[in-house]
Tab-separated table of C-alpha atoms in Angstrom:
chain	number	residue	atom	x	y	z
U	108	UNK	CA	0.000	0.000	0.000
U	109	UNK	CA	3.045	2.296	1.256
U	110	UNK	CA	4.339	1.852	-2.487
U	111	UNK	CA	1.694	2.996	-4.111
U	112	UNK	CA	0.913	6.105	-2.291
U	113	UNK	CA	2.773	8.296	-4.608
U	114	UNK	CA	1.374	7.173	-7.976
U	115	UNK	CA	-1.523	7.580	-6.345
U	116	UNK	CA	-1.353	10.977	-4.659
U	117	UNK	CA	-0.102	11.729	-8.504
U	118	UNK	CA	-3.626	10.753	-9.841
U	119	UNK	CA	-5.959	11.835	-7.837
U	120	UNK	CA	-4.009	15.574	-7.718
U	121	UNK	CA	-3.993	15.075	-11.814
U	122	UNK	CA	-7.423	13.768	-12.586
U	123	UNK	CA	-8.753	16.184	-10.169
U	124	UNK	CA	-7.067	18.755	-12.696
U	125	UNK	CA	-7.259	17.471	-15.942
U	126	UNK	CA	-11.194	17.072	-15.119
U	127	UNK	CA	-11.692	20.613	-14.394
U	128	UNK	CA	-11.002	20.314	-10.560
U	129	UNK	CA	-8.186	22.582	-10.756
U	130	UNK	CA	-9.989	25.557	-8.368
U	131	UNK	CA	-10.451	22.512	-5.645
U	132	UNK	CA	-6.265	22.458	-5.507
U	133	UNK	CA	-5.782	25.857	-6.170
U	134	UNK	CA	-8.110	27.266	-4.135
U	135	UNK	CA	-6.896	24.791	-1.076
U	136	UNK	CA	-3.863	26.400	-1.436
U	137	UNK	CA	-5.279	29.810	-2.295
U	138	UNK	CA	-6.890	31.145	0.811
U	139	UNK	CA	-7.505	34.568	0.596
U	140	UNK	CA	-7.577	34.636	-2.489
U	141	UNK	CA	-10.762	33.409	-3.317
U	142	UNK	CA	-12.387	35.679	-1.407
U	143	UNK	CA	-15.687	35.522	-3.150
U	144	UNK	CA	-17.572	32.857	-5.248
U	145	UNK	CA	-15.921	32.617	-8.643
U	146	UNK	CA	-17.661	33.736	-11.721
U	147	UNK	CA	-16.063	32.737	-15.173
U	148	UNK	CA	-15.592	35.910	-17.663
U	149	UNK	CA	-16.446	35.035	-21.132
U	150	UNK	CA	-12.784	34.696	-22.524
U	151	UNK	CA	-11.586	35.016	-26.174
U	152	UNK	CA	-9.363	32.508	-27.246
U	153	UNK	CA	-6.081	34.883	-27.180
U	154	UNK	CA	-7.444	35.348	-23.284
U	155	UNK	CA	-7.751	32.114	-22.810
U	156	UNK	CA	-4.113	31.318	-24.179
U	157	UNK	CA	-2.563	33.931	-22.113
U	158	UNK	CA	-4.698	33.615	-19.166
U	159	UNK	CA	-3.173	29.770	-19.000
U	160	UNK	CA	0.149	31.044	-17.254
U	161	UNK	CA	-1.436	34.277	-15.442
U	162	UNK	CA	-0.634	35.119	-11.978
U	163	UNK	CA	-4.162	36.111	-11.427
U	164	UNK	CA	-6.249	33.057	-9.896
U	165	UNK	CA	-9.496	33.805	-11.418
U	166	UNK	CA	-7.674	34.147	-14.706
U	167	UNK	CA	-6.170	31.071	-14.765
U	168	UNK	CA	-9.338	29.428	-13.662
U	169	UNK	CA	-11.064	30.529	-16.522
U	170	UNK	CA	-8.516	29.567	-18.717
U	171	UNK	CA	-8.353	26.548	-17.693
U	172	UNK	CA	-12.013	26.127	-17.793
U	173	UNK	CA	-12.432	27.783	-21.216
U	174	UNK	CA	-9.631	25.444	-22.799
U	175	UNK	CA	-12.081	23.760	-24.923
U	176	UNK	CA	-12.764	26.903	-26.932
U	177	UNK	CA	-9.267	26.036	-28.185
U	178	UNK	CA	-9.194	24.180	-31.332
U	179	UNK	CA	-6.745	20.629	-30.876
U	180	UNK	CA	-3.731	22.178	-32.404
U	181	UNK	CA	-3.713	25.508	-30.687
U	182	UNK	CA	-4.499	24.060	-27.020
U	183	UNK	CA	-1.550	21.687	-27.386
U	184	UNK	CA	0.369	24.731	-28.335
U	185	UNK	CA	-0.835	26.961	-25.475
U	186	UNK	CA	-0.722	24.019	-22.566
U	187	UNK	CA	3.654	23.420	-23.814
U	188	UNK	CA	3.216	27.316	-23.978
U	189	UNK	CA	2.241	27.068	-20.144
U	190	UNK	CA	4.633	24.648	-19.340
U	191	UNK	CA	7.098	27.973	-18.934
U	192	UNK	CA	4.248	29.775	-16.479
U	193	UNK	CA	6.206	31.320	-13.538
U	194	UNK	CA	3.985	29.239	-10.777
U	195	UNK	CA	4.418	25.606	-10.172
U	196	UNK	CA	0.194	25.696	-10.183
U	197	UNK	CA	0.193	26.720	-13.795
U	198	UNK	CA	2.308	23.542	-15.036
U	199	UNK	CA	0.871	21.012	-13.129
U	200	UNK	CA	-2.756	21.943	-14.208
U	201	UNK	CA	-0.744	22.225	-17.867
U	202	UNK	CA	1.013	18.709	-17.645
U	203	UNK	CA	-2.270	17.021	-15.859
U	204	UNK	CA	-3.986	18.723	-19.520
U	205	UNK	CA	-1.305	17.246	-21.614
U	206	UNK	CA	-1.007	13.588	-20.277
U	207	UNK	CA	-4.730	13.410	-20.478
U	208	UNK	CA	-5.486	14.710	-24.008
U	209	UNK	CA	-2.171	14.396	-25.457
U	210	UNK	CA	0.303	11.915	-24.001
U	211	UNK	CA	1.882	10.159	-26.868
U	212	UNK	CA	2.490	13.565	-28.751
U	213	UNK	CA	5.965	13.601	-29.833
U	214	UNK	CA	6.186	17.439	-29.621
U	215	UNK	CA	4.878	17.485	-25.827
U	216	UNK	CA	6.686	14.626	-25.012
U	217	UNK	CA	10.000	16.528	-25.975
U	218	UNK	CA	8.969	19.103	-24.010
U	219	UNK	CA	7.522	17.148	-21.064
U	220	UNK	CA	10.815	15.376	-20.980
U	221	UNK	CA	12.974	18.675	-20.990
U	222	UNK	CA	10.341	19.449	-17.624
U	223	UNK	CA	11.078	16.112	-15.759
U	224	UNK	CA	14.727	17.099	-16.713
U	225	UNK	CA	15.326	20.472	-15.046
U	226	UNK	CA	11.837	22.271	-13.675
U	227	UNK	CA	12.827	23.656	-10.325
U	228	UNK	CA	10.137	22.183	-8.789
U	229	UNK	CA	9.968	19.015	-7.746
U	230	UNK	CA	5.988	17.624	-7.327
U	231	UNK	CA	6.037	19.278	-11.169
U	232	UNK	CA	9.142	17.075	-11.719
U	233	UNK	CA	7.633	14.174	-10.656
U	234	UNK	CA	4.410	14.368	-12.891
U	235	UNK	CA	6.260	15.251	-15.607
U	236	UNK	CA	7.712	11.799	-15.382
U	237	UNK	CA	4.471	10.498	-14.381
U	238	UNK	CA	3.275	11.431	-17.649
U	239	UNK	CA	5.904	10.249	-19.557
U	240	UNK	CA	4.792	6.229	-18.312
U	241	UNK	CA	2.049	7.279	-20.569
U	242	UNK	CA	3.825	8.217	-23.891
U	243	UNK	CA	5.195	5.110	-25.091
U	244	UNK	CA	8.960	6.818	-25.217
U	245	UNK	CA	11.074	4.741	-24.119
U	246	UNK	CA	13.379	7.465	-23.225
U	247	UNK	CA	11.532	7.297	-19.803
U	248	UNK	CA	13.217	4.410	-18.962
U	249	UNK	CA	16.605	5.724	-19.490
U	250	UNK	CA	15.215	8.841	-17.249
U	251	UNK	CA	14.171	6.349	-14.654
U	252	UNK	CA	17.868	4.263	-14.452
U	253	UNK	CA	19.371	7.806	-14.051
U	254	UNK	CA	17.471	8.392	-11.104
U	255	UNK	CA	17.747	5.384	-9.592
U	256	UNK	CA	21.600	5.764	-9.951
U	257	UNK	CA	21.649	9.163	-9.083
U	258	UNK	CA	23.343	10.588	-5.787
U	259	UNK	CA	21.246	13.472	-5.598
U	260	UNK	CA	18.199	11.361	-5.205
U	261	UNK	CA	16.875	9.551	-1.819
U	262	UNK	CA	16.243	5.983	-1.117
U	263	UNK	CA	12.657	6.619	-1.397
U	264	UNK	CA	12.269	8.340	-4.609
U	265	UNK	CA	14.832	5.893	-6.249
U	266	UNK	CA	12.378	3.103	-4.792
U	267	UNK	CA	9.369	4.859	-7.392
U	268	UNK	CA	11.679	4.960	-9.965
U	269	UNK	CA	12.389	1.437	-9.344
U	270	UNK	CA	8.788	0.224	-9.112
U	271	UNK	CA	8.313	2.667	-12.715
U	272	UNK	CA	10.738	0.076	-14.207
U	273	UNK	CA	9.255	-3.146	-13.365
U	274	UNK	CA	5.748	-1.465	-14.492
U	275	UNK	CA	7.056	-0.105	-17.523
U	276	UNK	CA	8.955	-3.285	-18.318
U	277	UNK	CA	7.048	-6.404	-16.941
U	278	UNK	CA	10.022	-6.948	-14.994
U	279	UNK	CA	10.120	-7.949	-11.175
U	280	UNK	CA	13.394	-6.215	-9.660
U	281	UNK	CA	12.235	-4.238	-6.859
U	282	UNK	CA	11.529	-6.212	-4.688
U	283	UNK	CA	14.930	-6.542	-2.468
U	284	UNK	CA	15.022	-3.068	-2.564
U	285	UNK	CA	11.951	-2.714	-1.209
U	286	UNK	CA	12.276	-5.501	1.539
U	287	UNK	CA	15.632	-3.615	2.540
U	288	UNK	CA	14.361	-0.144	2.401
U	289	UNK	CA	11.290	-1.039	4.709
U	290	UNK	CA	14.031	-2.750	6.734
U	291	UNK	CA	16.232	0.185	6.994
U	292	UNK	CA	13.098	2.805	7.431
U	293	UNK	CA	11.953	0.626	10.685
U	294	UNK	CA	15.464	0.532	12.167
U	295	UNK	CA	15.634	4.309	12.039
U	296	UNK	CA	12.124	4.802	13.803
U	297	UNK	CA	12.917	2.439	16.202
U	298	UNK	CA	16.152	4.299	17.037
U	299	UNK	CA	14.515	7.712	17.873
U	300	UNK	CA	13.176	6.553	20.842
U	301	UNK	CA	16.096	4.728	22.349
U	302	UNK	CA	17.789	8.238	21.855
U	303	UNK	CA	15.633	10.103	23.534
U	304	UNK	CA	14.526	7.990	26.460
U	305	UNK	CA	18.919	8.035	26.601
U	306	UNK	CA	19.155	12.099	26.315
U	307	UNK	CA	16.476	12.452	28.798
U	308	UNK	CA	18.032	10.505	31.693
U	309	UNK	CA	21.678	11.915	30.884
U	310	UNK	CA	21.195	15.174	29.856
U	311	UNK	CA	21.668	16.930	32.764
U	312	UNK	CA	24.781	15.118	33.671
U	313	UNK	CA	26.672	15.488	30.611
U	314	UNK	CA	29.678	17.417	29.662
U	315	UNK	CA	31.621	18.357	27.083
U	316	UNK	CA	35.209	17.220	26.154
U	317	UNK	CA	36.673	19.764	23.705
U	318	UNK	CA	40.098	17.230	23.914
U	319	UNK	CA	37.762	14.103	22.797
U	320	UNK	CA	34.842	16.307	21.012
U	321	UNK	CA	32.457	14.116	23.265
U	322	UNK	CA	29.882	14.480	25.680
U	323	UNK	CA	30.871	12.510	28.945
R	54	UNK	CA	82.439	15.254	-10.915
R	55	UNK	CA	79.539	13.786	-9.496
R	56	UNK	CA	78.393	16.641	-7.723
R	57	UNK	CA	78.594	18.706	-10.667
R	58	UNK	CA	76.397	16.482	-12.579
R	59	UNK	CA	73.718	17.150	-10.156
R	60	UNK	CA	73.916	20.719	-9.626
R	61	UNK	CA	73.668	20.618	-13.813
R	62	UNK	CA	70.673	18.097	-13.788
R	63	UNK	CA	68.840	20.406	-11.013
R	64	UNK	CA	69.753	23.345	-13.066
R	65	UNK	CA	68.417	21.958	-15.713
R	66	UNK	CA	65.013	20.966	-13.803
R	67	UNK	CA	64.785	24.498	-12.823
R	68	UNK	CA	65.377	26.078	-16.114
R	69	UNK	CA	62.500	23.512	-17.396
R	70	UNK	CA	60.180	24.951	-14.506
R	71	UNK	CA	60.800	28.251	-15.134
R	72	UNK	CA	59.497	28.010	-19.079
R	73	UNK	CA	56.179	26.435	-18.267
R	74	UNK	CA	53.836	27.573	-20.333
R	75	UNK	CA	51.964	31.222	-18.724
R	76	UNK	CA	48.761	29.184	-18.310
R	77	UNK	CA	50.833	26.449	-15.826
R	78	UNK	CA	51.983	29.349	-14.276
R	79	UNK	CA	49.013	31.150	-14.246
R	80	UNK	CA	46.891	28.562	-12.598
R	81	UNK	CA	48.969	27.966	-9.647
R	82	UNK	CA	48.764	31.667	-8.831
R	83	UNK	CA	46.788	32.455	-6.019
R	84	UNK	CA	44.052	35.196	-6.669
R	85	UNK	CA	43.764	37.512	-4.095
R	86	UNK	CA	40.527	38.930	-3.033
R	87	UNK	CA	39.492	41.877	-1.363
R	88	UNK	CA	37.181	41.588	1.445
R	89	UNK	CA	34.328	43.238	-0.370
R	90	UNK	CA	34.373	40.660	-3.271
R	91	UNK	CA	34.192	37.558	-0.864
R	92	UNK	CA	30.531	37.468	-0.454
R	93	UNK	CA	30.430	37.653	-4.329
R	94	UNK	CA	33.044	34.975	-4.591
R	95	UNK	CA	31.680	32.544	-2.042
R	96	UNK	CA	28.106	32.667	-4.069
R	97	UNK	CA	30.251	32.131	-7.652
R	98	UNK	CA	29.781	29.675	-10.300
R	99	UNK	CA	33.476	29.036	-10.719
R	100	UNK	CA	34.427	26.290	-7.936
R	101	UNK	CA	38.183	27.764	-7.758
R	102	UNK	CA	37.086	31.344	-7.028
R	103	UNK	CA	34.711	29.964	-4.029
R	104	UNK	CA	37.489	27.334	-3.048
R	105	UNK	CA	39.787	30.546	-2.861
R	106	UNK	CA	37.500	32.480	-1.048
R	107	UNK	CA	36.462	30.139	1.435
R	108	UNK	CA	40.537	29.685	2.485
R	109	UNK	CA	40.857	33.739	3.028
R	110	UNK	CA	37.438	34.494	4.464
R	111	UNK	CA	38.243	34.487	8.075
R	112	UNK	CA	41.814	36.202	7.151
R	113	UNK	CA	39.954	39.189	5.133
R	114	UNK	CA	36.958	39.555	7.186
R	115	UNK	CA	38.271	38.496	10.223
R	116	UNK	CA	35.302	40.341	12.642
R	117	UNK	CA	32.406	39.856	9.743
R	118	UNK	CA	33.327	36.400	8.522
R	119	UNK	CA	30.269	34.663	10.729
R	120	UNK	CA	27.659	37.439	9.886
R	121	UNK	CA	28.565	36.712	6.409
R	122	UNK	CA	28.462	32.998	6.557
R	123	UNK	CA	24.855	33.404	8.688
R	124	UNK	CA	23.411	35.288	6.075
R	125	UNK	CA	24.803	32.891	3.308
R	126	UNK	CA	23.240	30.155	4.864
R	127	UNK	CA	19.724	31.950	3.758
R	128	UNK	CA	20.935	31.934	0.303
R	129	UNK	CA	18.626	30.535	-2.205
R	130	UNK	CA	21.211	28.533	-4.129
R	131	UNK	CA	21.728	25.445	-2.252
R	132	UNK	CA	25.162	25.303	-3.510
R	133	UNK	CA	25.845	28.720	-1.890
R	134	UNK	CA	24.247	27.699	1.867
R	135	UNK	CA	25.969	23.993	2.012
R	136	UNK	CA	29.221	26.131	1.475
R	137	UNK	CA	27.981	28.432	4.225
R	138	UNK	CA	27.187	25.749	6.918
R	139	UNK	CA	30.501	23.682	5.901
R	140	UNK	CA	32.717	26.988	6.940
R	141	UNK	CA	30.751	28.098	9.702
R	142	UNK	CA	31.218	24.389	11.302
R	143	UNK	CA	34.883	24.796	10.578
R	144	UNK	CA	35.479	28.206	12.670
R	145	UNK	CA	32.016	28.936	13.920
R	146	UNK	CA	30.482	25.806	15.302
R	147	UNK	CA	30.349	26.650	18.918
R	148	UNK	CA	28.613	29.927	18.849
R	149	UNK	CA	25.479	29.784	19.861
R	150	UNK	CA	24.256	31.474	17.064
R	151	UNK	CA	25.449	29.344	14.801
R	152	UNK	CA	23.921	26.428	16.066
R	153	UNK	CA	20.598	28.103	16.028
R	154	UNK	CA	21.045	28.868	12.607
R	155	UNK	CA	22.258	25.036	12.156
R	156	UNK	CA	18.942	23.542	14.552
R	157	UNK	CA	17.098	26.225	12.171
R	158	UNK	CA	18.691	24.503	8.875
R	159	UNK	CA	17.982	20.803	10.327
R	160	UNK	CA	14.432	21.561	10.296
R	161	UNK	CA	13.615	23.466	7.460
R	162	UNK	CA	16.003	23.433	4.632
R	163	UNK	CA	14.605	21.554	1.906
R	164	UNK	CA	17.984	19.826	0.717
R	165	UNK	CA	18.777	17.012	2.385
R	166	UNK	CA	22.645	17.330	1.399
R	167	UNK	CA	22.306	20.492	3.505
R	168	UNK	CA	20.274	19.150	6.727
R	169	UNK	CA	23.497	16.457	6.711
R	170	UNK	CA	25.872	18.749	6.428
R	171	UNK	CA	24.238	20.809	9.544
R	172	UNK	CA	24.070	17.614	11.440
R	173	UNK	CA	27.544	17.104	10.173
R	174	UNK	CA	28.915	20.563	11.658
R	175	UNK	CA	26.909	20.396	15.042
R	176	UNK	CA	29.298	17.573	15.892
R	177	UNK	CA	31.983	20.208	16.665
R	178	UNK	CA	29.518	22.474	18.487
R	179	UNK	CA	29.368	21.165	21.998
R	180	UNK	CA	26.415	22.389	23.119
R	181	UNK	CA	23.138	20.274	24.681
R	182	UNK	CA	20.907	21.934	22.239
R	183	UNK	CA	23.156	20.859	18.827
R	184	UNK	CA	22.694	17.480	20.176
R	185	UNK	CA	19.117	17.813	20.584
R	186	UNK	CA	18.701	18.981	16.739
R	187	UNK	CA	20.673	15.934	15.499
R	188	UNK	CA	18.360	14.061	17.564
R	189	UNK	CA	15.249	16.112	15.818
R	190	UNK	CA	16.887	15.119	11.979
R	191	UNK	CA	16.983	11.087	13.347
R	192	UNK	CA	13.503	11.400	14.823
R	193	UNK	CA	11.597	13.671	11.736
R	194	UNK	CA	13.791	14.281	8.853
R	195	UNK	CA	11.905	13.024	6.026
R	196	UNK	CA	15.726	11.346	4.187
R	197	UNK	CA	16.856	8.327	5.147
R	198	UNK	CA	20.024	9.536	4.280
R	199	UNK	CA	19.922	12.582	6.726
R	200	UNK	CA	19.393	9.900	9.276
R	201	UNK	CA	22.251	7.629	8.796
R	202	UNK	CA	24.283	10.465	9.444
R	203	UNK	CA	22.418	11.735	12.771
R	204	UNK	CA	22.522	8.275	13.565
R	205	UNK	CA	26.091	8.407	13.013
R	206	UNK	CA	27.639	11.490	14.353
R	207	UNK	CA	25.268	10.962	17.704
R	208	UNK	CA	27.270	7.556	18.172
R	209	UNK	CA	30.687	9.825	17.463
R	210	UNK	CA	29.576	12.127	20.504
R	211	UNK	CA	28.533	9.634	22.747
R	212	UNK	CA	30.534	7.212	22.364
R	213	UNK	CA	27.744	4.655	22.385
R	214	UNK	CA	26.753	2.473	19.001
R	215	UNK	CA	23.047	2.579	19.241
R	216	UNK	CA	23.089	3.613	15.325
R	217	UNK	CA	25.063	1.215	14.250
R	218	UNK	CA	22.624	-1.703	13.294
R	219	UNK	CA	20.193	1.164	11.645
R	220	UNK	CA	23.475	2.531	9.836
R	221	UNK	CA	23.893	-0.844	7.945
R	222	UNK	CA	20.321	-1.334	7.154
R	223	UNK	CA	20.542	1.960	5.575
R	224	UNK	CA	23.332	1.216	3.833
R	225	UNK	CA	22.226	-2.048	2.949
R	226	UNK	CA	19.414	-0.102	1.273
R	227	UNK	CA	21.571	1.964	-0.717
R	228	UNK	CA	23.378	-0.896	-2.035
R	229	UNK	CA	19.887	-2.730	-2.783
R	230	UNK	CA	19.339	0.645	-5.008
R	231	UNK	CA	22.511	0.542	-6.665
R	232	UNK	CA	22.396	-3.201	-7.907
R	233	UNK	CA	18.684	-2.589	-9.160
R	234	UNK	CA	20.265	0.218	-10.933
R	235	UNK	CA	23.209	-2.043	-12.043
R	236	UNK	CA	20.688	-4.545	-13.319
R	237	UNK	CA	18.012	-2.252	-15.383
R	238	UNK	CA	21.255	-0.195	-16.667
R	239	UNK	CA	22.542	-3.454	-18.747
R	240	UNK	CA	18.920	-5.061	-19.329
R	241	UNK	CA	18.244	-1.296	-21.171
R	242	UNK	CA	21.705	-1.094	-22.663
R	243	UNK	CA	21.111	-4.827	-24.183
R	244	UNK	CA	17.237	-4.167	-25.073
R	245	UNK	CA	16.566	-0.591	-25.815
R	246	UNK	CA	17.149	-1.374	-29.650
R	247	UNK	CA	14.387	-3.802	-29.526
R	248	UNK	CA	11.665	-2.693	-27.560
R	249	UNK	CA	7.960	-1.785	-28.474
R	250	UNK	CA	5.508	-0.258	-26.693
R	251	UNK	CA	2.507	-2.048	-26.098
R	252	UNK	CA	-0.327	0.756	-25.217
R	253	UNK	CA	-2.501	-1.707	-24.149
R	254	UNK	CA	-0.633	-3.145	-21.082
R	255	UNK	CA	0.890	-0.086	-20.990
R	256	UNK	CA	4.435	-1.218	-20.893
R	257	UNK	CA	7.165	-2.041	-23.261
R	258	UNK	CA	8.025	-5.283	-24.637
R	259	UNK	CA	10.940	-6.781	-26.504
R	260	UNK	CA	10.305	-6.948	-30.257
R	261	UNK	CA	10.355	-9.928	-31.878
């Protein structure tokens, strides 16, 4: 269940997009923004392709909304167009639009490739490559041994690109790695509390000894 | 006769020394900074001009170098603020201060290489409270990594070995990444000529 929290988390927050349930994350994370009940303007289709990466929440909501107006060619445009919005918001609602209407599109997988590559944020990142286990590319495997080799990356997102693989691939490798990192993950909780119960009894007797760089 | 066959052949050495090329003898010139291009230095692309910078820092800003560091730690590069909290542990460690800032780091800063390297220069700080913030990064830091070393260094100050069996599980881990890595790096190398997607099962399949 733990290993599929992720991919899941990834859905829901993308269908919950892509179906026109973008205002229910953005306006979670809006607050005061939405001060008052939000009532779509009628928008032209330039509006609509600029209001896409607007800082204005209303704007982009009715973008977003309004997307349909958009003939097939010019919303694919306008969504990779969005992909370079200045808020994180803007290209997750984009990429959740993309891997639902367009995912094996050569052009937006070159571009949602370039955003699992180097976006600066990382939840876009990771749907980005989320997306790409849709396209049929099999650079996204390449993508996911990099990761999983990578010494930037922690145990646990190494583990999803792991499990990626043996999706993508039939295979059935992650399993040790799984068994060891669940391992590992209940030997550090476990430790905490031995710690602490330690600190707690000591702490007021201990010293430090600048010759040793130890508490005594 | 001997002698003077030596004193030619380091003569000679010397003369060869002395004609390296003006880029040889460029690069092993030190640059010397000013004190008000250290900041600027410190946050630089070029990994020579920060190396350079962090070696005369506490020589060319001698009462500032701290307040410097402190507010390089807030940097937005992370690049910039692990090179902040590795020379504040260095000269800095034991200032109270400092190990705020370090606690601060522990909690909040959002790359793990960083929250080790703060748990990494409490070790030198002495104080209850740095030991208390290595003991927040084993208890909540969301990296395993982070915790290995918390696990670690509280071992170091201690001298106890509670860690130690969580250490090797952790590294056990890592090496259980590395090998699946090893294993889908030559299974792609040996079948990315022949695979086909399948968008049915959603997955890719070797071509027959």
């Amino acid at each position: 269940m733990k290993k599929l929290i992720r991919p899941l988390i990834l859905l829901v927050v993308g269908a919950a997009i892509g179906a026109g349930g973008y205002h229910l994350y953005s306006g979670y994370t809006a607050g005061a923004e939405m001060a008052e009940p939000f009532k779509a303007p009628d928008l032209s289709r330039d509006e609509v392709r600029k209001g896409l990466y607007s800082e204005n929440l209303n704007t982009r909501l009715a973008a977003f909304e309004q997307i349909g107006k958009l003939p097939e060619a010019e919303r694919r445009e306008a969504l990779i167009e969005a992909l370079e919005g200045p808020l994180a918001k803007t290209r997750i609602a984009a990429l959740s639009a993309l891997g639902e209407d367009f995912p094996t599109d050569p052009a937006v997988i070159e571009r949602v490739l370039e955003v699992a590559r180097t976006d600066p944020d990382g939840v876009v990142q990771e749907l980005a490559f989320y997306n790409l286990q849709s396209s049929g590319d099999s650079r996204v495997l390449g993508m996911a041994c990099a990761l999983l080799g990578s010494a930037d990356a922690g145990l646990e997102e190494k583990l999803c690109a792991a499990e990626s693989l043996d999706q993508l691939t039939g295979r059935s490798t992650v399993g040790e790695f799984a068994d060891r990192l669940e391992d590992a993950e209940a030997a550090a909780m476990d430790l905490g509390p031995n710690w602490t119960k330690w600190l707690e009894a000591n702490e007021a007797q201990l010293t430090w000894d600048p010759e040793k760089s130890q508490f005594r | 006769m001997k002698r003077a066959a030596c004193s030619l052949a380091l003569l000679t050495l010397v003369l060869i020394a002395g004609c390296a090329t003006p880029e040889v003898a460029e690069e092993h010139r030190e640059k010397t900074l000013v004190p008000r291009e250290i900041e600027e230095a410190l946050r630089s692309d070029d990994p020579t001009l920060r190396a350079e910078a962090a070696r005369q820092i506490e020589t060319l800003l001698p009462e500032r170098a701290k307040e410097v560091l402190l507010e390089l730690s807030r940097d937005g590069r992370a690049q910039t603020r692990l090179l902040a909290v590795n020379l504040l542990g260095r000269k800095h460690a034991t200032d109270a201060g400092v190990v705020l800032r370090f606690s601060e780091m522990i909690s909040l800063d959002s790359d793990a290489d960083i929250r080790s390297a703060a748990v990494h220069a409490l070790a030198g700080s002495g104080r209850i409270e740095g030991l208390a913030a290595i003991l927040d990064a084993l208890t909540s830091d969301a990296s395993l990594a982070v915790k290995r070393d918390a696990a670690l260094v509280l071992d170091k100050l201690t001298g106890k070995s509670f860690g130690r069996e969580a250490v090797r599980k952790i590294e056990g881990a890592e090496m259980a990444a590395d090998d699946a890595m090893m294993s889908y790096d030559e299974w792609f190398q040996a079948s990315k000529a022949s695979l086909r997607w399948d968008a049915g099962r959603s997955r890719f399949e070797l071509g027959r």
